[in-house]
């Protein structure tokens, strides 16, 4: 199957700035939005010009991360990548760059760098047990 030329291959790294992620979160939450709607959601907190938002969205479109469609003399934008794909890509890149690909070192850092609530530890134990079950089923 041939990939769409404007949709990034999810095996490729998706590198995004914090503002690009914020825009994508708005699109994931709303499905579609115009530049004006995105600007409206961002303006009070960030004080950005509408042209800045338009430029960022245009760059995301050129990279195949968002798509647009015309509707009533304006463009509606939607995300072409899921939040899970962005997380997977960015965490993978972080793991490679900071921990030389060592997932255990990443997890150790997360566990030792801040206080973890007992409920979170219980959830982590459950996740580890589920991963062990999946791993043994695949063997």
Short mmCIF file of N, CA and C in Angstrom, two decimals:
data_model
loop_
_atom_site.label_atom_id
_atom_site.label_comp_id
_atom_site.label_asym_id
_atom_site.label_seq_id
_atom_site.Cartn_x
_atom_site.Cartn_y
_atom_site.Cartn_z
N UNK A 1 0.85 -1.17 0.00
CA UNK A 1 0.00 0.00 0.00
C UNK A 1 0.90 1.24 0.00
N UNK A 2 0.61 2.19 -0.85
CA UNK A 2 1.40 3.40 -0.97
C UNK A 2 0.88 4.45 -0.01
N UNK A 3 1.79 5.09 0.69
CA UNK A 3 1.40 6.13 1.65
C UNK A 3 0.96 7.38 0.90
N UNK A 4 0.05 8.11 1.48
CA UNK A 4 -0.37 9.38 0.93
C UNK A 4 0.80 10.34 1.01
N UNK A 5 1.08 11.12 -0.05
CA UNK A 5 2.27 11.96 -0.04
C UNK A 5 2.30 13.03 1.06
N UNK A 6 1.15 13.44 1.56
CA UNK A 6 1.12 14.49 2.58
C UNK A 6 0.98 13.96 4.00
N UNK A 7 0.87 12.65 4.15
CA UNK A 7 0.73 12.08 5.49
C UNK A 7 2.07 11.50 5.90
N UNK A 8 2.61 11.94 7.06
CA UNK A 8 3.91 11.42 7.46
C UNK A 8 3.85 9.94 7.77
N UNK A 9 4.89 9.22 7.39
CA UNK A 9 5.03 7.82 7.74
C UNK A 9 5.21 7.77 9.25
N UNK A 10 4.37 7.01 9.95
CA UNK A 10 4.43 7.01 11.41
C UNK A 10 5.71 6.39 11.93
N UNK A 11 6.50 5.74 11.06
CA UNK A 11 7.81 5.28 11.49
C UNK A 11 8.81 6.44 11.49
N UNK A 12 8.49 7.55 10.80
CA UNK A 12 9.33 8.74 10.82
C UNK A 12 9.17 9.45 12.15
N UNK A 13 10.21 10.16 12.54
CA UNK A 13 10.13 10.95 13.76
C UNK A 13 9.26 12.17 13.51
N UNK A 14 8.37 12.44 14.43
CA UNK A 14 7.53 13.64 14.39
C UNK A 14 8.07 14.55 15.47
N UNK A 15 8.78 15.59 15.06
CA UNK A 15 9.33 16.54 16.01
C UNK A 15 8.47 17.80 15.97
N UNK A 16 7.98 18.20 17.14
CA UNK A 16 7.09 19.34 17.23
C UNK A 16 7.51 20.26 18.37
N UNK A 17 7.26 21.54 18.19
CA UNK A 17 7.47 22.50 19.27
C UNK A 17 6.29 22.43 20.22
N UNK A 18 6.45 23.05 21.37
CA UNK A 18 5.38 23.08 22.36
C UNK A 18 4.13 23.76 21.79
N UNK A 19 4.31 24.84 21.03
CA UNK A 19 3.16 25.53 20.43
C UNK A 19 2.48 24.67 19.37
N UNK A 20 3.25 23.96 18.57
CA UNK A 20 2.65 23.05 17.58
C UNK A 20 1.83 21.96 18.26
N UNK A 21 2.33 21.43 19.37
CA UNK A 21 1.59 20.42 20.12
C UNK A 21 0.30 21.02 20.68
N UNK A 22 0.37 22.26 21.17
CA UNK A 22 -0.83 22.92 21.68
C UNK A 22 -1.88 23.06 20.59
N UNK A 23 -1.46 23.45 19.39
CA UNK A 23 -2.39 23.56 18.26
C UNK A 23 -2.97 22.20 17.91
N UNK A 24 -2.13 21.18 17.88
CA UNK A 24 -2.65 19.83 17.60
C UNK A 24 -3.64 19.38 18.67
N UNK A 25 -3.37 19.69 19.92
CA UNK A 25 -4.32 19.32 20.99
C UNK A 25 -5.68 19.97 20.75
N UNK A 26 -5.67 21.20 20.30
CA UNK A 26 -6.95 21.86 19.98
C UNK A 26 -7.65 21.13 18.83
N UNK A 27 -6.89 20.74 17.83
CA UNK A 27 -7.50 20.02 16.70
C UNK A 27 -7.98 18.64 17.13
N UNK A 28 -7.21 17.94 17.97
CA UNK A 28 -7.66 16.63 18.45
C UNK A 28 -8.94 16.77 19.26
N UNK A 29 -9.04 17.83 20.05
CA UNK A 29 -10.22 18.03 20.89
C UNK A 29 -11.45 18.44 20.09
N UNK A 30 -11.25 19.24 19.06
CA UNK A 30 -12.38 19.78 18.30
C UNK A 30 -12.62 19.10 16.96
N UNK A 31 -11.70 18.27 16.52
CA UNK A 31 -11.85 17.60 15.23
C UNK A 31 -11.36 18.48 14.10
N UNK A 32 -11.97 19.64 13.94
CA UNK A 32 -11.58 20.60 12.92
C UNK A 32 -11.69 22.00 13.50
N UNK A 33 -10.88 22.91 12.94
CA UNK A 33 -10.95 24.30 13.38
C UNK A 33 -10.34 25.19 12.31
N UNK A 34 -10.81 26.42 12.27
CA UNK A 34 -10.22 27.43 11.39
C UNK A 34 -9.04 28.07 12.12
N UNK A 35 -8.22 28.79 11.36
CA UNK A 35 -7.12 29.53 11.99
C UNK A 35 -7.68 30.52 13.01
N UNK A 36 -8.80 31.17 12.66
CA UNK A 36 -9.41 32.14 13.58
C UNK A 36 -9.84 31.47 14.89
N UNK A 37 -10.39 30.27 14.80
CA UNK A 37 -10.81 29.55 16.01
C UNK A 37 -9.60 29.12 16.84
N UNK A 38 -8.55 28.68 16.17
CA UNK A 38 -7.32 28.31 16.89
C UNK A 38 -6.72 29.54 17.56
N UNK A 39 -6.66 30.64 16.84
CA UNK A 39 -6.14 31.89 17.38
C UNK A 39 -6.95 32.33 18.60
N UNK A 40 -8.26 32.25 18.49
CA UNK A 40 -9.15 32.65 19.59
C UNK A 40 -8.84 31.84 20.85
N UNK A 41 -8.59 30.54 20.67
CA UNK A 41 -8.29 29.67 21.81
C UNK A 41 -6.91 29.95 22.40
N UNK A 42 -5.99 30.45 21.59
CA UNK A 42 -4.61 30.67 22.03
C UNK A 42 -4.31 32.11 22.43
N UNK A 43 -5.06 33.06 21.90
CA UNK A 43 -4.70 34.47 22.02
C UNK A 43 -4.60 34.97 23.46
N UNK A 44 -5.58 34.69 24.27
CA UNK A 44 -5.59 35.24 25.63
C UNK A 44 -4.38 34.78 26.44
N UNK A 45 -4.03 33.51 26.30
CA UNK A 45 -2.92 32.95 27.08
C UNK A 45 -1.56 33.31 26.49
N UNK A 46 -1.47 33.37 25.18
CA UNK A 46 -0.17 33.51 24.54
C UNK A 46 0.07 34.84 23.84
N UNK A 47 -1.00 35.58 23.55
CA UNK A 47 -0.84 36.88 22.90
C UNK A 47 -0.28 36.79 21.49
N UNK A 48 -0.55 35.72 20.80
CA UNK A 48 -0.04 35.53 19.45
C UNK A 48 -0.87 36.30 18.43
N UNK A 49 -0.21 36.73 17.37
CA UNK A 49 -0.93 37.33 16.24
C UNK A 49 -1.60 36.20 15.46
N UNK A 50 -2.71 36.51 14.83
CA UNK A 50 -3.41 35.50 14.03
C UNK A 50 -2.53 35.03 12.88
N UNK A 51 -1.70 35.91 12.34
CA UNK A 51 -0.79 35.51 11.26
C UNK A 51 0.24 34.49 11.74
N UNK A 52 0.64 34.58 12.99
CA UNK A 52 1.59 33.60 13.55
C UNK A 52 0.94 32.22 13.59
N UNK A 53 -0.29 32.17 14.05
CA UNK A 53 -1.02 30.90 14.09
C UNK A 53 -1.18 30.35 12.68
N UNK A 54 -1.53 31.22 11.73
CA UNK A 54 -1.69 30.80 10.34
C UNK A 54 -0.39 30.23 9.78
N UNK A 55 0.73 30.86 10.10
CA UNK A 55 2.03 30.38 9.62
C UNK A 55 2.35 29.01 10.19
N UNK A 56 2.11 28.83 11.48
CA UNK A 56 2.39 27.54 12.13
C UNK A 56 1.52 26.44 11.52
N UNK A 57 0.24 26.73 11.34
CA UNK A 57 -0.68 25.73 10.77
C UNK A 57 -0.28 25.41 9.33
N UNK A 58 0.13 26.42 8.58
CA UNK A 58 0.57 26.20 7.20
C UNK A 58 1.80 25.30 7.16
N UNK A 59 2.73 25.52 8.06
CA UNK A 59 3.93 24.67 8.12
C UNK A 59 3.58 23.24 8.51
N UNK A 60 2.64 23.08 9.44
CA UNK A 60 2.18 21.74 9.81
C UNK A 60 1.52 21.05 8.61
N UNK A 61 0.79 21.82 7.82
CA UNK A 61 0.15 21.26 6.62
C UNK A 61 1.21 20.81 5.61
N UNK A 62 2.23 21.63 5.39
CA UNK A 62 3.29 21.27 4.44
C UNK A 62 4.03 20.01 4.87
N UNK A 63 4.11 19.79 6.18
CA UNK A 63 4.77 18.59 6.71
C UNK A 63 3.85 17.37 6.71
N UNK A 64 2.57 17.56 6.35
CA UNK A 64 1.63 16.45 6.32
C UNK A 64 1.09 16.07 7.69
N UNK A 65 1.18 16.99 8.64
CA UNK A 65 0.70 16.72 10.00
C UNK A 65 -0.75 17.16 10.16
N UNK A 66 -1.15 18.18 9.41
CA UNK A 66 -2.55 18.59 9.36
C UNK A 66 -2.97 18.70 7.90
N UNK A 67 -4.28 18.66 7.69
CA UNK A 67 -4.85 18.84 6.35
C UNK A 67 -5.92 19.91 6.44
N UNK A 68 -6.24 20.49 5.32
CA UNK A 68 -7.28 21.51 5.30
C UNK A 68 -8.31 21.18 4.24
N UNK A 69 -9.50 21.72 4.46
CA UNK A 69 -10.57 21.64 3.45
C UNK A 69 -11.29 22.97 3.46
N UNK A 70 -11.75 23.37 2.29
CA UNK A 70 -12.46 24.63 2.17
C UNK A 70 -13.90 24.45 2.63
N UNK A 71 -14.37 25.44 3.40
CA UNK A 71 -15.76 25.43 3.86
C UNK A 71 -16.18 26.88 4.08
N UNK A 72 -17.16 27.33 3.32
CA UNK A 72 -17.71 28.68 3.46
C UNK A 72 -16.61 29.76 3.46
N UNK A 73 -15.81 29.75 2.41
CA UNK A 73 -14.79 30.77 2.16
C UNK A 73 -13.67 30.83 3.22
N UNK A 74 -13.48 29.72 3.92
CA UNK A 74 -12.34 29.63 4.83
C UNK A 74 -11.90 28.17 4.89
N UNK A 75 -10.74 27.95 5.46
CA UNK A 75 -10.22 26.60 5.58
C UNK A 75 -10.45 26.04 6.98
N UNK A 76 -10.86 24.78 7.00
CA UNK A 76 -10.95 24.02 8.24
C UNK A 76 -9.78 23.06 8.27
N UNK A 77 -9.06 23.05 9.38
CA UNK A 77 -7.89 22.19 9.53
C UNK A 77 -8.22 21.04 10.47
N UNK A 78 -7.60 19.89 10.18
CA UNK A 78 -7.74 18.71 11.04
C UNK A 78 -6.39 18.01 11.11
N UNK A 79 -6.16 17.33 12.21
CA UNK A 79 -4.90 16.61 12.41
C UNK A 79 -4.91 15.33 11.57
N UNK A 80 -3.76 15.03 10.96
CA UNK A 80 -3.60 13.78 10.22
C UNK A 80 -2.84 12.73 11.03
N UNK A 81 -2.32 13.14 12.18
CA UNK A 81 -1.63 12.21 13.08
C UNK A 81 -2.37 12.20 14.40
N UNK A 82 -2.35 11.08 15.06
CA UNK A 82 -3.04 10.96 16.34
C UNK A 82 -2.11 11.40 17.47
N UNK A 83 -2.71 11.66 18.61
CA UNK A 83 -1.92 12.01 19.79
C UNK A 83 -1.00 10.84 20.16
N UNK A 84 -1.49 9.63 20.02
CA UNK A 84 -0.67 8.45 20.35
C UNK A 84 0.54 8.36 19.42
N UNK A 85 0.36 8.66 18.13
CA UNK A 85 1.49 8.63 17.19
C UNK A 85 2.53 9.68 17.55
N UNK A 86 2.07 10.87 17.92
CA UNK A 86 3.00 11.93 18.30
C UNK A 86 3.75 11.55 19.57
N UNK A 87 3.03 11.04 20.55
CA UNK A 87 3.69 10.61 21.80
C UNK A 87 4.74 9.54 21.53
N UNK A 88 4.34 8.53 20.78
CA UNK A 88 5.24 7.40 20.48
C UNK A 88 6.51 7.92 19.80
N UNK A 89 6.34 8.77 18.82
CA UNK A 89 7.48 9.29 18.08
C UNK A 89 8.38 10.16 18.95
N UNK A 90 7.77 11.08 19.69
CA UNK A 90 8.56 12.01 20.48
C UNK A 90 9.24 11.33 21.67
N UNK A 91 8.57 10.36 22.30
CA UNK A 91 9.19 9.64 23.41
C UNK A 91 10.31 8.75 22.88
N UNK A 92 10.10 8.15 21.73
CA UNK A 92 11.15 7.34 21.11
C UNK A 92 12.38 8.20 20.82
N UNK A 93 12.17 9.36 20.27
CA UNK A 93 13.28 10.29 19.98
C UNK A 93 13.98 10.71 21.27
N UNK A 94 13.21 11.05 22.29
CA UNK A 94 13.78 11.43 23.59
C UNK A 94 14.61 10.29 24.17
N UNK A 95 14.09 9.08 24.10
CA UNK A 95 14.79 7.91 24.62
C UNK A 95 16.12 7.71 23.88
N UNK A 96 16.08 7.86 22.56
CA UNK A 96 17.31 7.72 21.76
C UNK A 96 18.32 8.81 22.10
N UNK A 97 17.87 10.05 22.15
CA UNK A 97 18.78 11.18 22.32
C UNK A 97 19.36 11.28 23.73
N UNK A 98 18.53 11.10 24.75
CA UNK A 98 18.99 11.31 26.11
C UNK A 98 19.44 10.04 26.84
N UNK A 99 18.91 8.89 26.40
CA UNK A 99 19.20 7.65 27.12
C UNK A 99 19.81 6.58 26.21
N UNK A 100 20.29 7.01 25.03
CA UNK A 100 20.93 6.11 24.07
C UNK A 100 20.07 4.88 23.78
N UNK A 101 18.76 5.07 23.73
CA UNK A 101 17.83 3.99 23.42
C UNK A 101 17.50 3.07 24.57
N UNK A 102 18.01 3.35 25.75
CA UNK A 102 17.81 2.48 26.92
C UNK A 102 16.51 2.86 27.64
N UNK A 103 15.45 2.10 27.35
CA UNK A 103 14.14 2.36 27.94
C UNK A 103 14.18 2.21 29.45
N UNK A 104 14.95 1.24 29.94
CA UNK A 104 15.06 1.04 31.38
C UNK A 104 15.64 2.28 32.06
N UNK A 105 16.62 2.91 31.42
CA UNK A 105 17.21 4.14 31.98
C UNK A 105 16.17 5.27 32.00
N UNK A 106 15.35 5.35 30.97
CA UNK A 106 14.29 6.36 30.94
C UNK A 106 13.31 6.13 32.08
N UNK A 107 12.85 4.89 32.25
CA UNK A 107 11.89 4.58 33.31
C UNK A 107 12.52 4.83 34.68
N UNK A 108 13.78 4.44 34.85
CA UNK A 108 14.47 4.69 36.11
C UNK A 108 14.52 6.19 36.40
N UNK A 109 14.82 6.97 35.40
CA UNK A 109 14.86 8.43 35.58
C UNK A 109 13.49 8.95 36.03
N UNK A 110 12.44 8.48 35.38
CA UNK A 110 11.09 8.93 35.73
C UNK A 110 10.72 8.53 37.16
N UNK A 111 11.13 7.33 37.56
CA UNK A 111 10.80 6.84 38.90
C UNK A 111 11.60 7.53 40.01
N UNK A 112 12.80 7.98 39.69
CA UNK A 112 13.66 8.53 40.74
C UNK A 112 13.74 10.06 40.74
N UNK A 113 13.24 10.70 39.71
CA UNK A 113 13.40 12.15 39.61
C UNK A 113 12.29 12.94 40.30
N UNK A 114 11.24 12.28 40.71
CA UNK A 114 10.14 12.98 41.39
C UNK A 114 9.36 12.00 42.27
N UNK A 115 8.59 12.56 43.17
CA UNK A 115 7.77 11.74 44.07
C UNK A 115 6.63 11.10 43.27
N UNK A 116 6.37 9.83 43.56
CA UNK A 116 5.31 9.10 42.87
C UNK A 116 4.26 8.68 43.89
N UNK A 117 3.02 8.99 43.61
CA UNK A 117 1.92 8.65 44.51
C UNK A 117 1.74 7.13 44.56
N UNK A 118 1.32 6.59 45.71
CA UNK A 118 1.10 5.14 45.84
C UNK A 118 0.14 4.59 44.77
N UNK A 119 -0.89 5.35 44.44
CA UNK A 119 -1.83 4.90 43.40
C UNK A 119 -1.16 4.77 42.04
N UNK A 120 -0.23 5.69 41.75
CA UNK A 120 0.50 5.62 40.49
C UNK A 120 1.43 4.41 40.46
N UNK A 121 2.05 4.11 41.59
CA UNK A 121 2.92 2.92 41.67
C UNK A 121 2.10 1.65 41.42
N UNK A 122 0.90 1.60 41.98
CA UNK A 122 0.03 0.44 41.77
C UNK A 122 -0.33 0.31 40.28
N UNK A 123 -0.63 1.43 39.64
CA UNK A 123 -0.94 1.41 38.20
C UNK A 123 0.27 0.94 37.40
N UNK A 124 1.48 1.38 37.79
CA UNK A 124 2.69 0.94 37.10
C UNK A 124 2.90 -0.56 37.25
N UNK A 125 2.65 -1.09 38.44
CA UNK A 125 2.79 -2.54 38.65
C UNK A 125 1.81 -3.31 37.74
N UNK A 126 0.60 -2.80 37.63
CA UNK A 126 -0.40 -3.43 36.76
C UNK A 126 0.06 -3.40 35.31
N UNK A 127 0.59 -2.25 34.87
CA UNK A 127 1.08 -2.12 33.49
C UNK A 127 2.23 -3.08 33.22
N UNK A 128 3.15 -3.23 34.19
CA UNK A 128 4.28 -4.14 34.03
C UNK A 128 3.77 -5.58 33.94
N UNK A 129 2.82 -5.94 34.78
CA UNK A 129 2.24 -7.29 34.74
C UNK A 129 1.59 -7.55 33.38
N UNK A 130 0.86 -6.57 32.87
CA UNK A 130 0.22 -6.74 31.56
C UNK A 130 1.26 -6.88 30.45
N UNK A 131 2.34 -6.09 30.53
CA UNK A 131 3.41 -6.18 29.53
C UNK A 131 4.08 -7.55 29.59
N UNK A 132 4.28 -8.06 30.81
CA UNK A 132 4.88 -9.39 30.95
C UNK A 132 3.98 -10.46 30.35
N UNK A 133 2.68 -10.34 30.56
CA UNK A 133 1.71 -11.29 30.01
C UNK A 133 1.75 -11.25 28.48
N UNK A 134 1.74 -10.05 27.92
CA UNK A 134 1.80 -9.91 26.45
C UNK A 134 3.09 -10.50 25.90
N UNK A 135 4.18 -10.23 26.59
CA UNK A 135 5.50 -10.71 26.15
C UNK A 135 5.55 -12.23 26.17
N UNK A 136 5.01 -12.85 27.21
CA UNK A 136 5.04 -14.32 27.29
C UNK A 136 4.09 -14.95 26.27
N UNK A 137 3.00 -14.27 25.93
CA UNK A 137 2.08 -14.78 24.93
C UNK A 137 2.70 -14.72 23.53
N UNK A 138 3.54 -13.72 23.28
CA UNK A 138 4.18 -13.56 21.99
C UNK A 138 5.35 -14.53 21.80
N UNK A 139 5.86 -15.05 22.91
CA UNK A 139 7.04 -15.96 22.83
C UNK A 139 6.65 -17.34 22.38
#
